[in-house]
XYZ file of C-alpha atoms in Angstrom:
487
model
C -4.485 -54.256 -70.655
C -5.080 -53.783 -66.658
C -3.507 -50.472 -65.087
C -0.491 -51.934 -63.978
C 0.740 -53.139 -67.599
C -0.015 -49.316 -68.836
C 2.171 -47.964 -65.624
C 4.907 -50.260 -66.351
C 4.982 -49.958 -70.240
C 4.907 -45.776 -70.154
C 7.999 -45.469 -66.783
C 10.334 -47.801 -70.063
C 8.540 -45.110 -72.742
C 9.699 -42.054 -70.406
C 12.899 -43.922 -69.062
C 14.175 -44.298 -72.845
C 13.007 -40.671 -73.291
C 14.045 -38.764 -70.747
C 17.348 -40.372 -70.011
C 18.726 -41.656 -73.097
C 16.408 -40.241 -76.297
C 14.362 -37.000 -75.588
C 14.328 -36.047 -79.215
C 12.006 -40.127 -79.248
C 9.403 -37.892 -77.775
C 8.228 -37.157 -80.627
C 7.487 -40.624 -81.938
C 5.706 -41.313 -78.619
C 3.704 -37.748 -78.038
C 0.689 -38.865 -79.627
C 0.053 -41.765 -77.751
C 1.382 -40.463 -74.595
C -1.839 -37.765 -75.029
C -3.974 -40.436 -75.667
C -3.960 -41.932 -72.073
C -4.475 -38.942 -70.890
C -7.749 -39.720 -71.386
C -7.101 -43.159 -69.221
C -10.069 -44.649 -67.141
C -7.416 -45.107 -64.778
C -6.718 -42.027 -61.855
C -3.071 -43.664 -61.914
C -2.399 -44.036 -65.142
C -4.036 -40.310 -66.153
C -1.493 -39.147 -63.691
C 1.572 -40.532 -64.693
C 1.437 -38.970 -68.226
C 0.367 -35.498 -67.356
C 3.019 -35.927 -64.514
C 5.382 -37.189 -67.213
C 4.141 -34.122 -69.632
C 4.763 -31.272 -67.929
C 8.429 -32.933 -66.866
C 9.039 -32.429 -70.239
C 7.794 -29.589 -70.965
C 10.124 -27.928 -68.346
C 12.360 -29.472 -70.273
C 11.943 -28.171 -73.718
C 8.801 -25.459 -74.963
C 7.964 -25.768 -77.738
C 6.218 -29.038 -77.116
C 3.928 -26.434 -75.458
C 2.858 -25.993 -78.762
C 2.570 -28.599 -80.201
C 0.257 -30.224 -77.122
C -1.973 -27.074 -77.712
C -3.028 -28.424 -81.173
C -3.558 -31.613 -80.058
C -5.592 -30.424 -77.368
C -7.872 -28.232 -78.835
C -8.132 -30.576 -81.770
C -9.807 -33.067 -78.887
C -12.411 -31.054 -78.077
C -13.129 -29.667 -81.245
C -13.333 -32.762 -82.825
C -16.419 -34.605 -83.049
C -14.966 -37.899 -83.862
C -13.120 -38.309 -80.153
C -13.031 -41.101 -78.786
C -15.714 -39.982 -75.757
C -18.691 -41.316 -74.279
C -21.839 -39.400 -75.901
C -23.299 -37.125 -75.171
C -19.585 -35.599 -72.947
C -20.016 -35.900 -69.575
C -17.899 -33.972 -66.070
C -15.421 -36.690 -66.294
C -14.658 -36.608 -70.458
C -14.338 -33.140 -69.762
C -12.420 -34.077 -67.272
C -9.795 -36.382 -68.798
C -9.359 -34.168 -72.172
C -8.574 -30.773 -70.040
C -6.588 -32.545 -67.341
C -2.936 -32.285 -69.132
C -4.503 -28.604 -70.685
C -4.781 -27.437 -66.809
C -1.522 -28.736 -65.395
C 0.163 -26.702 -68.439
C -1.873 -23.492 -68.023
C 0.051 -22.398 -64.471
C 3.273 -23.334 -66.781
C 2.645 -21.258 -69.581
C -0.163 -18.537 -69.408
C -0.328 -18.107 -72.770
C -2.924 -21.507 -73.099
C -5.600 -19.878 -71.627
C -6.183 -17.300 -74.966
C -6.609 -20.819 -76.361
C -9.064 -21.960 -73.689
C -11.122 -19.200 -74.492
C -11.173 -20.048 -78.329
C -12.462 -23.488 -77.060
C -15.145 -22.197 -74.828
C -16.193 -20.217 -77.323
C -16.565 -23.231 -79.611
C -18.258 -26.105 -77.586
C -21.322 -26.835 -77.007
C -22.992 -26.121 -72.923
C -22.065 -29.304 -71.228
C -18.812 -29.466 -71.857
C -18.711 -25.145 -71.122
C -20.685 -25.664 -68.117
C -17.669 -28.548 -67.217
C -14.807 -25.963 -67.705
C -15.939 -23.292 -65.431
C -15.832 -26.084 -63.086
C -12.442 -27.172 -63.358
C -10.089 -24.116 -63.897
C -10.258 -22.943 -60.517
C -6.709 -24.095 -59.401
C -4.189 -23.785 -62.491
C -6.091 -19.711 -62.256
C -5.480 -18.988 -58.563
C -1.909 -20.835 -59.789
C -1.574 -17.374 -62.774
C -2.848 -14.916 -60.785
C -4.011 -11.916 -60.817
C -0.679 -10.254 -62.273
C -0.759 -12.620 -64.980
C -0.151 -10.246 -68.275
C -1.832 -13.410 -70.615
C -4.938 -12.684 -67.838
C -4.960 -9.263 -67.635
C -5.209 -9.555 -71.553
C -7.869 -12.143 -71.829
C -10.595 -9.468 -69.018
C -9.404 -6.688 -71.855
C -10.289 -8.414 -74.529
C -13.038 -10.894 -73.637
C -13.669 -13.075 -76.563
C -17.881 -13.275 -77.363
C -19.131 -15.781 -76.219
C -16.324 -16.324 -73.617
C -18.410 -13.829 -70.970
C -19.010 -16.613 -68.199
C -15.348 -17.758 -68.480
C -13.528 -14.317 -67.761
C -16.152 -13.648 -64.965
C -15.758 -16.843 -63.943
C -12.015 -16.020 -63.734
C -12.527 -12.960 -62.153
C -14.315 -15.104 -59.362
C -11.352 -17.104 -59.007
C -8.875 -14.270 -59.013
C -10.678 -12.270 -55.983
C -12.443 -14.475 -53.905
C -9.971 -14.414 -50.988
C -7.632 -11.742 -51.631
C -8.648 -7.790 -53.119
C -8.888 -6.985 -56.501
C -5.804 -5.757 -58.229
C -5.332 -2.591 -59.352
C -4.631 -3.342 -62.982
C -8.009 -6.030 -62.529
C -10.076 -3.255 -61.906
C -9.282 -0.561 -64.421
C -8.700 -3.733 -66.985
C -12.392 -4.851 -66.058
C -13.813 -0.689 -65.471
C -13.045 -0.758 -69.153
C -14.857 -3.853 -69.981
C -17.648 -2.649 -68.501
C -18.359 0.480 -69.612
C -16.653 0.397 -72.943
C -17.845 -3.470 -74.763
C -19.993 -5.740 -72.419
C -22.300 -3.480 -69.734
C -23.134 -6.427 -68.066
C -23.239 -4.968 -64.306
C -22.381 -9.242 -63.127
C -18.394 -7.946 -64.113
C -18.228 -5.634 -61.477
C -19.148 -7.391 -58.578
C -15.506 -9.185 -58.058
C -13.740 -5.857 -58.374
C -16.392 -4.165 -56.809
C -14.725 -3.390 -53.139
C -11.971 -1.597 -56.300
C -14.445 0.680 -57.259
C -15.286 4.779 -56.182
C -17.602 4.822 -54.234
C -19.991 7.212 -56.562
C -19.328 3.791 -59.021
C -20.801 1.585 -56.620
C -24.382 3.700 -55.772
C -24.190 4.013 -60.390
C -24.292 0.132 -60.139
C -26.883 -0.865 -57.314
C -30.445 -0.616 -58.622
C -28.793 -2.908 -61.431
C -26.959 -5.107 -58.959
C -30.131 -5.562 -56.573
C -32.227 -6.821 -59.342
C -29.598 -9.695 -59.849
C -30.248 -13.579 -58.550
C -31.031 -13.102 -54.772
C -27.797 -15.128 -54.321
C -25.736 -13.147 -56.482
C -26.912 -10.133 -54.300
C -25.860 -11.570 -50.842
C -22.471 -12.214 -52.532
C -22.436 -8.587 -53.832
C -23.413 -7.227 -49.685
C -20.899 -9.847 -47.810
C -18.304 -8.353 -50.061
C -19.011 -4.699 -49.381
C -19.271 -5.394 -45.849
C -16.468 -7.395 -45.860
C -18.427 -10.685 -43.980
C -17.339 -13.246 -46.683
C -14.064 -15.670 -46.027
C -11.166 -14.565 -47.066
C -7.235 -14.597 -46.550
C -5.913 -11.697 -44.396
C -7.236 -8.873 -43.701
C -10.604 -7.788 -45.069
C -10.032 -5.593 -48.726
C -11.548 -2.019 -47.838
C -14.899 -1.721 -48.765
C -15.946 1.520 -51.002
C -18.543 2.113 -48.790
C -19.357 2.390 -45.156
C -22.763 -0.006 -43.639
C -23.903 2.942 -43.315
C -23.002 3.667 -46.203
C -24.413 1.385 -48.281
C -28.403 1.427 -46.115
C -28.657 5.001 -47.393
C -27.482 4.469 -50.307
C -30.359 2.225 -50.376
C -33.578 4.311 -49.330
C -31.373 7.152 -52.104
C -32.486 4.740 -54.551
C -34.838 6.130 -57.692
C -37.969 3.869 -57.803
C -37.250 4.509 -61.382
C -34.579 2.669 -62.058
C -35.341 -0.025 -59.648
C -38.409 -1.063 -58.294
C -39.457 -0.961 -54.338
C -39.933 -4.581 -53.654
C -36.408 -5.633 -55.177
C -34.762 -2.603 -52.289
C -36.689 -3.732 -49.707
C -34.921 -6.926 -50.163
C -32.048 -5.153 -50.450
C -32.316 -3.071 -46.506
C -33.204 -6.528 -45.067
C -30.027 -7.873 -46.387
C -28.297 -4.852 -44.321
C -30.841 -5.819 -41.501
C -30.052 -9.047 -41.660
C -26.307 -8.681 -40.646
C -26.541 -7.656 -36.935
C -22.753 -8.008 -35.937
C -22.733 -5.202 -38.850
C -25.824 -3.542 -37.988
C -24.954 -2.139 -34.999
C -27.704 0.379 -32.969
C -24.685 2.960 -32.991
C -24.432 2.715 -37.055
C -28.396 1.918 -37.109
C -29.227 5.475 -35.120
C -26.219 7.481 -37.383
C -28.149 6.415 -40.824
C -31.611 7.163 -38.740
C -30.739 10.797 -37.892
C -29.600 11.217 -42.160
C -32.330 10.102 -43.342
C -34.146 12.061 -41.298
C -32.183 15.022 -42.280
C -33.298 14.608 -45.854
C -35.380 16.761 -47.900
C -37.363 15.444 -49.363
C -37.857 11.925 -46.419
C -36.925 8.582 -48.161
C -40.030 7.134 -48.432
C -38.830 3.501 -46.608
C -37.376 6.165 -43.600
C -39.632 5.178 -41.300
C -39.507 1.420 -42.033
C -36.626 1.523 -41.213
C -37.084 3.846 -38.012
C -38.856 0.387 -36.810
C -37.127 -2.216 -38.269
C -34.165 -0.937 -36.368
C -36.644 -0.144 -32.320
C -37.674 -3.878 -33.211
C -33.518 -4.377 -33.644
C -32.804 -2.621 -30.602
C -35.253 -2.097 -27.909
C -33.037 0.584 -26.970
C -32.718 2.665 -29.158
C -36.424 3.460 -28.112
C -35.833 7.207 -26.840
C -33.939 8.214 -29.800
C -36.489 7.632 -32.244
C -38.793 9.505 -29.932
C -36.582 12.570 -30.321
C -36.986 11.642 -33.904
C -40.112 12.277 -34.189
C -40.458 15.065 -33.101
C -38.091 16.446 -35.200
C -40.245 14.901 -38.368
C -42.673 16.834 -37.029
C -40.483 20.006 -37.508
C -40.515 19.207 -41.363
C -43.433 18.283 -41.611
C -43.628 15.108 -41.778
C -47.420 14.708 -42.672
C -46.873 16.217 -46.582
C -44.879 12.749 -47.365
C -47.779 9.908 -47.351
C -46.079 7.007 -47.125
C -43.927 8.412 -44.613
C -46.719 10.270 -42.753
C -48.497 6.474 -42.452
C -44.949 5.124 -41.192
C -44.970 7.232 -38.767
C -48.669 7.001 -37.076
C -47.800 3.451 -37.048
C -44.285 3.841 -35.209
C -46.813 6.125 -32.398
C -49.302 3.347 -32.680
C -46.148 1.118 -31.792
C -44.791 2.941 -29.213
C -47.559 3.754 -27.318
C -47.317 4.848 -24.006
C -43.921 6.595 -25.135
C -45.335 8.803 -27.877
C -47.704 10.742 -26.509
C -46.042 12.815 -25.662
C -44.528 13.304 -29.512
C -48.669 13.069 -30.062
C -49.320 15.963 -28.229
C -47.011 17.786 -30.670
C -48.690 17.597 -33.586
C -50.868 20.248 -35.105
C -54.992 19.287 -34.116
C -55.579 18.463 -38.134
C -52.568 16.005 -37.653
C -54.474 14.784 -34.020
C -57.492 13.877 -35.548
C -55.778 11.787 -38.817
C -54.193 9.563 -35.802
C -56.593 9.193 -34.218
C -58.757 8.473 -37.488
C -56.369 5.473 -38.313
C -55.920 4.862 -35.474
C -59.252 5.610 -33.035
C -58.246 3.687 -29.646
C -55.302 5.743 -29.143
C -57.269 8.670 -28.425
C -58.591 7.839 -24.918
C -55.553 6.453 -23.298
C -54.241 9.931 -24.516
C -56.738 11.669 -22.766
C -56.993 9.740 -19.623
C -51.937 10.598 -19.864
C -53.182 14.220 -20.035
C -55.664 14.190 -17.762
C -52.717 13.335 -14.975
C -51.206 16.217 -15.475
C -51.718 19.177 -13.313
C -53.756 21.783 -13.564
C -50.995 24.169 -14.792
C -50.305 21.233 -17.093
C -53.245 20.981 -18.292
C -53.070 24.931 -19.369
C -50.835 24.557 -21.464
C -52.532 22.019 -23.888
C -54.466 24.310 -26.082
C -57.923 24.489 -26.081
C -58.519 22.562 -29.986
C -56.564 19.661 -28.391
C -58.137 18.980 -25.949
C -61.475 19.254 -27.972
C -59.841 16.901 -30.151
C -59.520 14.208 -26.954
C -62.099 14.568 -25.533
C -64.583 14.730 -28.384
C -64.824 10.831 -28.196
C -66.365 11.338 -24.604
C -69.627 13.120 -26.362
C -69.567 10.849 -28.903
C -73.723 10.816 -30.352
C -75.228 7.538 -32.081
C -76.923 8.424 -35.425
C -80.030 10.157 -34.369
C -83.207 7.924 -33.623
C -86.036 8.736 -35.616
C -87.844 11.728 -34.481
C -90.488 11.386 -31.178
C -93.194 14.032 -30.636
C -92.240 17.572 -29.038
C -93.761 16.067 -25.093
C -91.517 13.088 -25.768
C -88.561 14.964 -26.306
C -88.625 16.848 -22.927
C -89.428 13.880 -21.623
C -86.680 12.431 -22.619
C -84.032 14.525 -23.336
C -81.829 14.077 -19.857
C -82.194 10.374 -20.363
C -80.601 11.083 -24.322
C -77.374 13.683 -22.571
C -76.492 10.842 -20.513
C -76.692 7.839 -23.035
C -75.684 9.334 -26.212
C -72.164 9.155 -27.397
C -69.609 12.224 -27.837
C -70.360 14.166 -31.038
C -68.087 12.742 -33.764
C -64.955 14.744 -34.778
C -66.148 16.185 -37.754
C -68.979 17.058 -35.997
C -66.815 19.063 -32.902
C -64.848 20.606 -35.574
C -68.256 22.173 -37.449
C -69.464 23.683 -33.898
C -67.088 24.880 -32.405
C -66.411 28.414 -34.333
C -62.855 29.530 -32.077
C -61.963 26.123 -32.157
C -62.546 25.283 -35.511
C -60.637 28.641 -36.992
C -57.152 27.495 -34.372
C -57.425 24.725 -35.956
C -57.537 26.173 -39.927
C -54.940 28.366 -38.645
C -51.963 25.897 -36.751
C -52.852 23.727 -40.210
C -52.491 26.744 -42.803
C -49.373 27.782 -40.209
C -47.371 25.023 -38.562
C -44.580 25.744 -38.841
C -44.795 29.471 -37.356
C -45.865 29.108 -34.331
C -42.984 31.655 -32.094
C -41.272 31.029 -28.967
C -45.263 30.456 -27.271
C -45.523 27.538 -29.400
C -42.566 26.034 -28.514
C -43.263 26.808 -24.719
C -45.813 24.387 -24.765
C -44.667 21.562 -26.496
C -41.305 22.086 -23.747
C -44.353 22.464 -20.766
C -46.490 20.062 -22.641
C -43.088 17.802 -22.772
C -41.949 17.916 -19.917
C -46.120 16.955 -17.766
C -45.412 14.017 -20.503
C -42.075 12.719 -18.304
C -43.802 13.687 -14.972
C -46.936 11.484 -15.267
C -46.486 8.388 -17.530
C -45.415 5.788 -15.624
C -41.602 4.653 -18.540
C -40.366 7.539 -18.677
C -38.848 8.545 -21.941
C -35.094 8.886 -22.528
C -35.183 11.114 -25.737
C -31.672 10.455 -26.606
C -29.605 13.764 -28.584
C -27.378 12.832 -31.639
């Protein structure tokens, strides 16, 4: 039978039932439903439209349809293509899904069928339910009940419904409460929280972060889009429980025993990828608050360097951060200290004034990591006026000048008379002694280093005056002035 012939016959049946005797629908119900899986889209649409209209006239008809459609999905003997394809599933579900907005109770039957369906059918169902679920809305009592009860095996169906409902509008308080109870009392899968994450309390989001950022990168991106308000939504974006700055700070404070550092770093990179959200002002506040924490977060300097790379104009502010980290004895945190040195290396000559504030032992440590910085820093100090140089401690000058007195490894010992002859040449050609040698052969300076190493934070007013003069001298003589921002 051609499509036109089918449509002609169906229209005749419709005319007979609707206009003459509605009770005749019982006689033709099975035949009409059979046409909803017809290969012709025109035939399927006609049948679905007809049955929708009939259901509006007779609510009891829905109960008969439920039993019929459930059997269609469950009965393996149904004459459909084998194996199930998305098209055949759509054909079987067209009528069911079109009736869902008319009677929300059908969603429970759908969930019951879903739990028993094979994997191919489940995947197809998840793809075709968007429109009817949107038509029901998140305030539907039956949808809320489905979330609350969440039949075993229907978790993915419920999650899909939640995403559909909250994709473009914020979650309702009732929906948030149902999901919260489901997560804490029955199914502790953090993925349930994602659709309603903007409806949770700040502490709830922070507690869930370690689990959330370990999910698939695409899922993590969706989480951050919701929290940062960068997802496409209708009307005004929903209020996030965390500001962008609070989110980045929370990532730095995640316990490394609860989440691997690689996942944390990837999450912070997602934040830096949203330049429209993470402006220089936001990052300045983040750095300030991270720097004030005790203990210092392990990723502090990584964030400082990333912020400076993104916004070079933060250079002066970063110098202020580095100076304050010296007061917090940053060298006691190995990972942060490593980043501190790297930051100084990248920001020279702007960082010279910071390096001159370090205690002797820590300045030696810097030169051990970056020996190429010693000579430029020495030349920088030598450009000071005599009055300014007088405020540089002798222990610091000894470390800086060590490069000009470094000696090569001692050659084989010459005869005594040759030593006397070659001494002037050797003295002229030999490099300066190593830092260690200076440290050992100048007792007064070594003692000074030891005292400053033991009590680097208790210098008093004289030390503060010294640092101030050093900083002033540095500002006067370098080519590019240092602008230290205050917060």
